[in-house]
Coordinates of C-alpha atoms in Angstrom, one line a residue:
G16 CA 76.1 -16.0 49.9
M17 CA 76.2 -16.8 46.2
Q18 CA 79.3 -15.2 44.7
Q19 CA 80.1 -15.0 41.0
H20 CA 83.0 -17.3 41.0
L21 CA 81.0 -19.9 42.9
Q22 CA 78.1 -19.6 40.5
A23 CA 80.5 -20.1 37.6
L24 CA 81.9 -23.3 39.3
L25 CA 78.4 -24.6 40.0
S26 CA 77.3 -23.9 36.4
L27 CA 80.3 -25.9 35.2
Y28 CA 79.3 -28.8 37.4
K29 CA 75.7 -28.5 36.1
L30 CA 76.9 -28.6 32.5
F31 CA 78.7 -32.0 32.9
C32 CA 76.8 -33.5 35.9
P33 CA 73.4 -31.9 36.1
E34 CA 72.2 -34.4 38.7
L35 CA 74.8 -32.9 41.2
V36 CA 73.3 -29.4 41.1
T37 CA 69.7 -29.0 42.1
I38 CA 69.6 -25.2 42.7
T39 CA 68.5 -22.7 40.1
L40 CA 71.4 -20.6 38.6
P41 CA 71.2 -17.3 36.8
G42 CA 71.0 -17.5 33.0
K43 CA 74.0 -15.2 32.4
I44 CA 77.1 -15.9 34.4
K45 CA 80.6 -14.5 33.8
A46 CA 82.9 -17.1 32.2
Y47 CA 85.7 -18.0 34.7
F48 CA 86.9 -21.2 33.0
K49 CA 88.1 -21.9 29.5
N50 CA 86.1 -24.2 27.3
S51 CA 87.4 -27.7 28.0
E52 CA 86.1 -29.0 24.7
G53 CA 88.3 -26.7 22.7
P54 CA 91.1 -29.1 21.8
W55 CA 88.6 -31.8 20.8
K56 CA 86.6 -29.5 18.6
A57 CA 89.8 -28.2 17.0
A58 CA 91.0 -31.8 16.3
I59 CA 87.6 -32.7 14.7
N60 CA 87.7 -29.6 12.5
T61 CA 91.3 -30.4 11.5
V62 CA 90.2 -33.9 10.3
R63 CA 87.3 -32.4 8.4
R64 CA 89.5 -29.9 6.7
R65 CA 92.1 -32.5 5.9
N66 CA 89.4 -34.5 4.1
Q67 CA 88.2 -31.5 2.1
E68 CA 90.9 -31.3 -0.6
N69 CA 89.2 -28.4 -2.5
S70 CA 88.6 -26.2 0.5
S71 CA 88.9 -22.5 -0.4
V72 CA 89.6 -21.4 3.2
S73 CA 93.0 -22.2 4.5
R74 CA 94.1 -20.9 7.9
P75 CA 96.1 -22.3 10.8
L76 CA 94.0 -24.0 13.5
F77 CA 95.6 -24.4 16.9
L78 CA 94.7 -27.3 19.2
G79 CA 93.8 -25.2 22.2
T80 CA 91.6 -22.4 23.5
A81 CA 94.1 -19.6 23.3
Q82 CA 94.2 -17.1 20.5
P83 CA 96.2 -18.3 17.5
Q84 CA 99.8 -17.0 17.5
S85 CA 102.3 -17.0 14.8
R86 CA 104.7 -19.8 15.1
K87 CA 108.1 -18.1 15.0
R88 CA 111.4 -19.9 15.5
K89 CA 113.8 -18.1 17.7
W90 CA 117.1 -18.6 15.8
N91 CA 116.4 -20.0 12.3
N92 CA 113.8 -21.5 10.0
Q93 CA 114.7 -25.1 10.7
L94 CA 114.8 -27.4 13.7
I95 CA 118.5 -27.9 14.1
I96 CA 120.3 -29.7 16.9
P97 CA 123.1 -27.4 18.0
A98 CA 126.7 -28.4 17.5
S99 CA 129.0 -29.0 20.4
S100 CA 130.6 -25.8 21.6
M101 CA 132.0 -24.6 25.0
N102 CA 130.7 -21.6 26.9
K103 CA 131.8 -18.5 25.0
N104 CA 132.0 -16.4 28.1
L105 CA 134.5 -18.7 29.7
E106 CA 136.5 -18.9 26.5
E107 CA 136.7 -15.1 26.3
E108 CA 137.6 -14.9 30.0
R109 CA 140.5 -17.3 29.5
E110 CA 141.9 -15.3 26.6
K111 CA 141.8 -12.1 28.6
N112 CA 143.3 -13.5 31.8
C113 CA 146.8 -14.8 31.9
V114 CA 146.2 -16.5 35.2
D115 CA 144.9 -20.1 34.9
L116 CA 141.5 -20.1 36.6
Y117 CA 141.5 -23.8 36.8
S118 CA 145.0 -24.6 37.9
E119 CA 144.0 -27.6 39.9
N120 CA 141.3 -28.9 37.7
E121 CA 141.5 -27.4 34.2
S122 CA 138.4 -28.1 32.2
F123 CA 138.6 -29.8 28.8
P124 CA 136.5 -28.2 26.0
V125 CA 134.3 -30.5 23.9
E126 CA 135.7 -29.0 20.6
Q127 CA 138.9 -30.9 21.3
L128 CA 137.2 -34.2 22.1
H129 CA 137.6 -36.4 19.0
T130 CA 138.5 -39.9 20.2
F131 CA 137.5 -42.3 22.9
S132 CA 141.0 -42.3 24.4
Q133 CA 140.7 -38.5 24.9
L134 CA 137.4 -39.0 26.7
L135 CA 139.1 -41.5 29.1
Q136 CA 142.0 -39.2 29.8
N137 CA 139.9 -36.1 30.4
I138 CA 136.6 -37.6 31.8
H139 CA 137.2 -36.0 35.2
C140 CA 137.5 -32.5 33.8
L141 CA 135.3 -32.5 30.7
E142 CA 133.4 -29.3 30.1
F143 CA 130.0 -29.9 28.7
P144 CA 128.7 -27.7 25.9
S145 CA 126.6 -24.6 26.5
Q146 CA 123.8 -26.0 24.3
M147 CA 122.9 -29.4 25.8
G148 CA 121.1 -30.5 22.6
S149 CA 124.4 -31.1 21.0
V150 CA 124.9 -34.3 23.1
L151 CA 122.2 -36.1 21.1
R152 CA 124.5 -36.5 18.1
N153 CA 127.8 -36.9 20.0
P154 CA 128.5 -40.5 21.0
L155 CA 131.5 -39.5 23.1
L156 CA 129.3 -37.2 25.3
L157 CA 126.7 -39.9 25.5
H158 CA 129.4 -42.3 26.8
Y159 CA 130.2 -39.7 29.4
M160 CA 126.5 -39.6 30.5
N161 CA 126.5 -43.4 30.8
C162 CA 129.7 -43.5 32.9
I163 CA 129.2 -40.5 35.1
R164 CA 125.8 -39.8 36.6
D165 CA 126.0 -36.1 36.7
E166 CA 122.6 -34.8 37.9
S167 CA 123.1 -31.3 36.4
V168 CA 123.8 -32.8 32.9
Y169 CA 120.6 -34.8 33.0
L170 CA 118.6 -31.8 34.3
R171 CA 119.9 -29.5 31.5
L172 CA 119.1 -32.1 28.8
Y173 CA 115.7 -32.7 30.4
Y174 CA 114.7 -29.0 30.3
W175 CA 116.0 -28.4 26.8
M176 CA 114.4 -31.5 25.3
G177 CA 111.1 -31.0 27.1
Q178 CA 110.8 -27.5 25.7
T179 CA 111.9 -28.5 22.2
L180 CA 109.4 -31.4 22.0
Q181 CA 106.6 -29.2 23.2
E182 CA 107.3 -26.4 20.8
E183 CA 107.9 -28.6 17.7
C184 CA 105.1 -31.1 18.1
T185 CA 103.4 -31.0 14.7
W186 CA 99.9 -32.2 15.7
C187 CA 99.6 -29.6 18.4
V188 CA 99.6 -27.0 15.7
A189 CA 97.3 -28.1 12.9
D190 CA 98.0 -27.6 9.2
N191 CA 101.7 -27.5 10.0
S192 CA 102.9 -30.3 7.7
Q193 CA 105.8 -28.3 6.4
Y194 CA 107.6 -29.0 9.7
E195 CA 106.6 -32.7 9.9
E196 CA 109.8 -34.0 8.3
E197 CA 112.0 -32.0 10.6
F198 CA 110.1 -33.2 13.6
K199 CA 110.4 -36.8 12.4
D200 CA 114.2 -36.4 12.1
F201 CA 114.3 -35.0 15.6
L202 CA 112.3 -37.9 17.0
E203 CA 114.5 -40.4 15.3
T204 CA 117.6 -38.7 16.9
V205 CA 115.9 -38.9 20.3
Y206 CA 115.1 -42.6 19.7
R207 CA 118.7 -43.4 18.8
T208 CA 119.9 -41.6 21.9
E209 CA 117.6 -43.7 24.1
C210 CA 118.9 -46.9 22.4
F211 CA 122.4 -45.8 23.0
L212 CA 121.8 -45.0 26.7
Q213 CA 119.6 -48.1 27.0
E214 CA 117.0 -46.1 28.9
G215 CA 114.1 -43.8 28.2
L216 CA 114.5 -40.0 28.8
P217 CA 112.0 -38.5 31.3
S218 CA 111.3 -35.5 29.1
C219 CA 110.4 -37.8 26.3
E220 CA 108.1 -39.9 28.6
E221 CA 106.3 -36.7 29.7
F222 CA 105.9 -35.6 26.1
L223 CA 104.3 -38.9 25.1
Y224 CA 101.9 -39.0 28.0
R225 CA 100.8 -35.4 27.3
S226 CA 100.5 -35.7 23.5
L227 CA 99.2 -39.3 22.9
P228 CA 95.6 -38.3 23.8
L229 CA 95.7 -35.7 20.9
W230 CA 97.6 -38.0 18.5
D231 CA 95.8 -39.1 15.4
G232 CA 97.8 -42.3 15.0
F233 CA 99.1 -41.2 11.6
C234 CA 101.6 -38.3 12.0
C235 CA 105.1 -39.6 12.8
R236 CA 103.6 -43.0 13.6
S237 CA 106.8 -45.0 13.3
Q238 CA 108.8 -42.6 15.5
I239 CA 106.1 -42.3 18.2
L240 CA 105.7 -46.0 18.6
R241 CA 109.5 -46.5 18.8
L242 CA 109.7 -43.9 21.6
V243 CA 106.8 -45.7 23.4
S244 CA 109.0 -48.8 23.6
W245 CA 111.4 -46.9 25.9
I246 CA 108.9 -45.7 28.5
P247 CA 110.1 -46.6 32.0
L248 CA 108.1 -49.0 34.1
S249 CA 105.7 -47.3 36.5
S250 CA 102.4 -48.2 38.3
F251 CA 99.7 -49.9 36.3
S252 CA 97.1 -47.1 37.0
E253 CA 99.5 -44.5 35.6
M254 CA 100.4 -46.6 32.5
K255 CA 96.7 -47.4 31.9
S256 CA 95.5 -43.8 31.9
H257 CA 98.4 -42.2 30.1
L258 CA 99.5 -44.9 27.7
Y259 CA 97.1 -47.9 27.2
D260 CA 93.8 -45.9 27.1
P261 CA 94.9 -43.5 24.3
L262 CA 96.5 -46.3 22.3
A263 CA 93.4 -48.5 22.8
Q264 CA 91.1 -45.8 21.3
L265 CA 93.3 -45.7 18.2
F266 CA 93.8 -49.5 18.2
F267 CA 90.2 -50.5 17.8
T268 CA 89.5 -47.9 15.1
S269 CA 92.6 -48.2 12.9
S270 CA 93.9 -50.5 10.2
L271 CA 95.5 -53.9 10.7
Y272 CA 98.9 -52.4 10.0
F273 CA 98.5 -50.0 12.9
K274 CA 97.4 -52.8 15.2
C275 CA 100.5 -54.8 14.4
S276 CA 102.7 -51.8 14.9
V277 CA 101.2 -51.1 18.3
L278 CA 101.7 -54.8 19.3
E279 CA 105.3 -54.7 18.1
S280 CA 106.0 -51.5 20.1
L281 CA 104.5 -53.0 23.3
K282 CA 106.5 -56.2 22.7
E283 CA 109.7 -54.1 22.5
L284 CA 108.6 -52.2 25.6
L285 CA 108.4 -55.5 27.5
Q286 CA 111.8 -56.6 26.3
N287 CA 113.4 -53.3 27.4
W288 CA 111.8 -53.7 30.8
L289 CA 113.1 -57.3 31.2
N290 CA 116.6 -56.3 30.1
W291 CA 116.6 -53.4 32.5
H292 CA 115.6 -55.7 35.4
L293 CA 118.2 -58.3 34.4
I294 CA 121.0 -55.7 34.3
H295 CA 120.1 -54.3 37.8
L296 CA 119.7 -57.9 39.2
D297 CA 123.2 -58.7 38.0
S298 CA 124.7 -55.6 39.4
E299 CA 123.0 -56.3 42.8
T300 CA 124.3 -59.8 42.7
D301 CA 127.9 -58.6 42.0
S302 CA 127.7 -56.1 44.8

């Protein structure tokens, strides 16, 4: 029989594809699904409000269907990449106990890591910081990531960066221009890290694929297009739907400068792909 949740699903189909539903549905049906047009309506309203300089109403508008929530930072009022520091619990434990817990393989704290020679001497026992975000501004730790493919290190950085990019994205929270400069600096740091590692970070790739459809092509333009140049090579269908289609919509409706910037970014993307294949081809030949 006709159940409420089935009627709600059929009504949703009838809204977008009325030719698929030929039966008569009740006029009043309990809403089981969120309004999928919410982000687009919010984006349109944001553009309208931005063009109205003398608007008397000023309130935050969120790109989503959820109720607006106050954007509170957990630790401070600025987006700050943490400094390198070892796990405090381990440090206190070592001070309390006279017995060396790591007699065979004593770990080397990052606070004492200052030179490349120190890295080479202690690379087998280096203790990574408790806050993985600190590696973004530490060339020695980035060297370690390049030399030793530690899956746990990449996973920790992946989760931290993915969460930070999601929470700090300025165009996912409208009228939030006060944090735009901080977010730009953070994206610049991420870009420099990818250039250092000579590869794109998975969390950054997911962030771009998720946020490009909502991007206006203006906010953090230079930083976003630079990050696009480090997206790893994948299937054409995935690249087309997640990268090319969102950029094409902006490309055909934007200025000549934006068009040139997109072409420059895609040219660098192709160069990075070719360099990556060349390096791997050489390594396979050597082996």
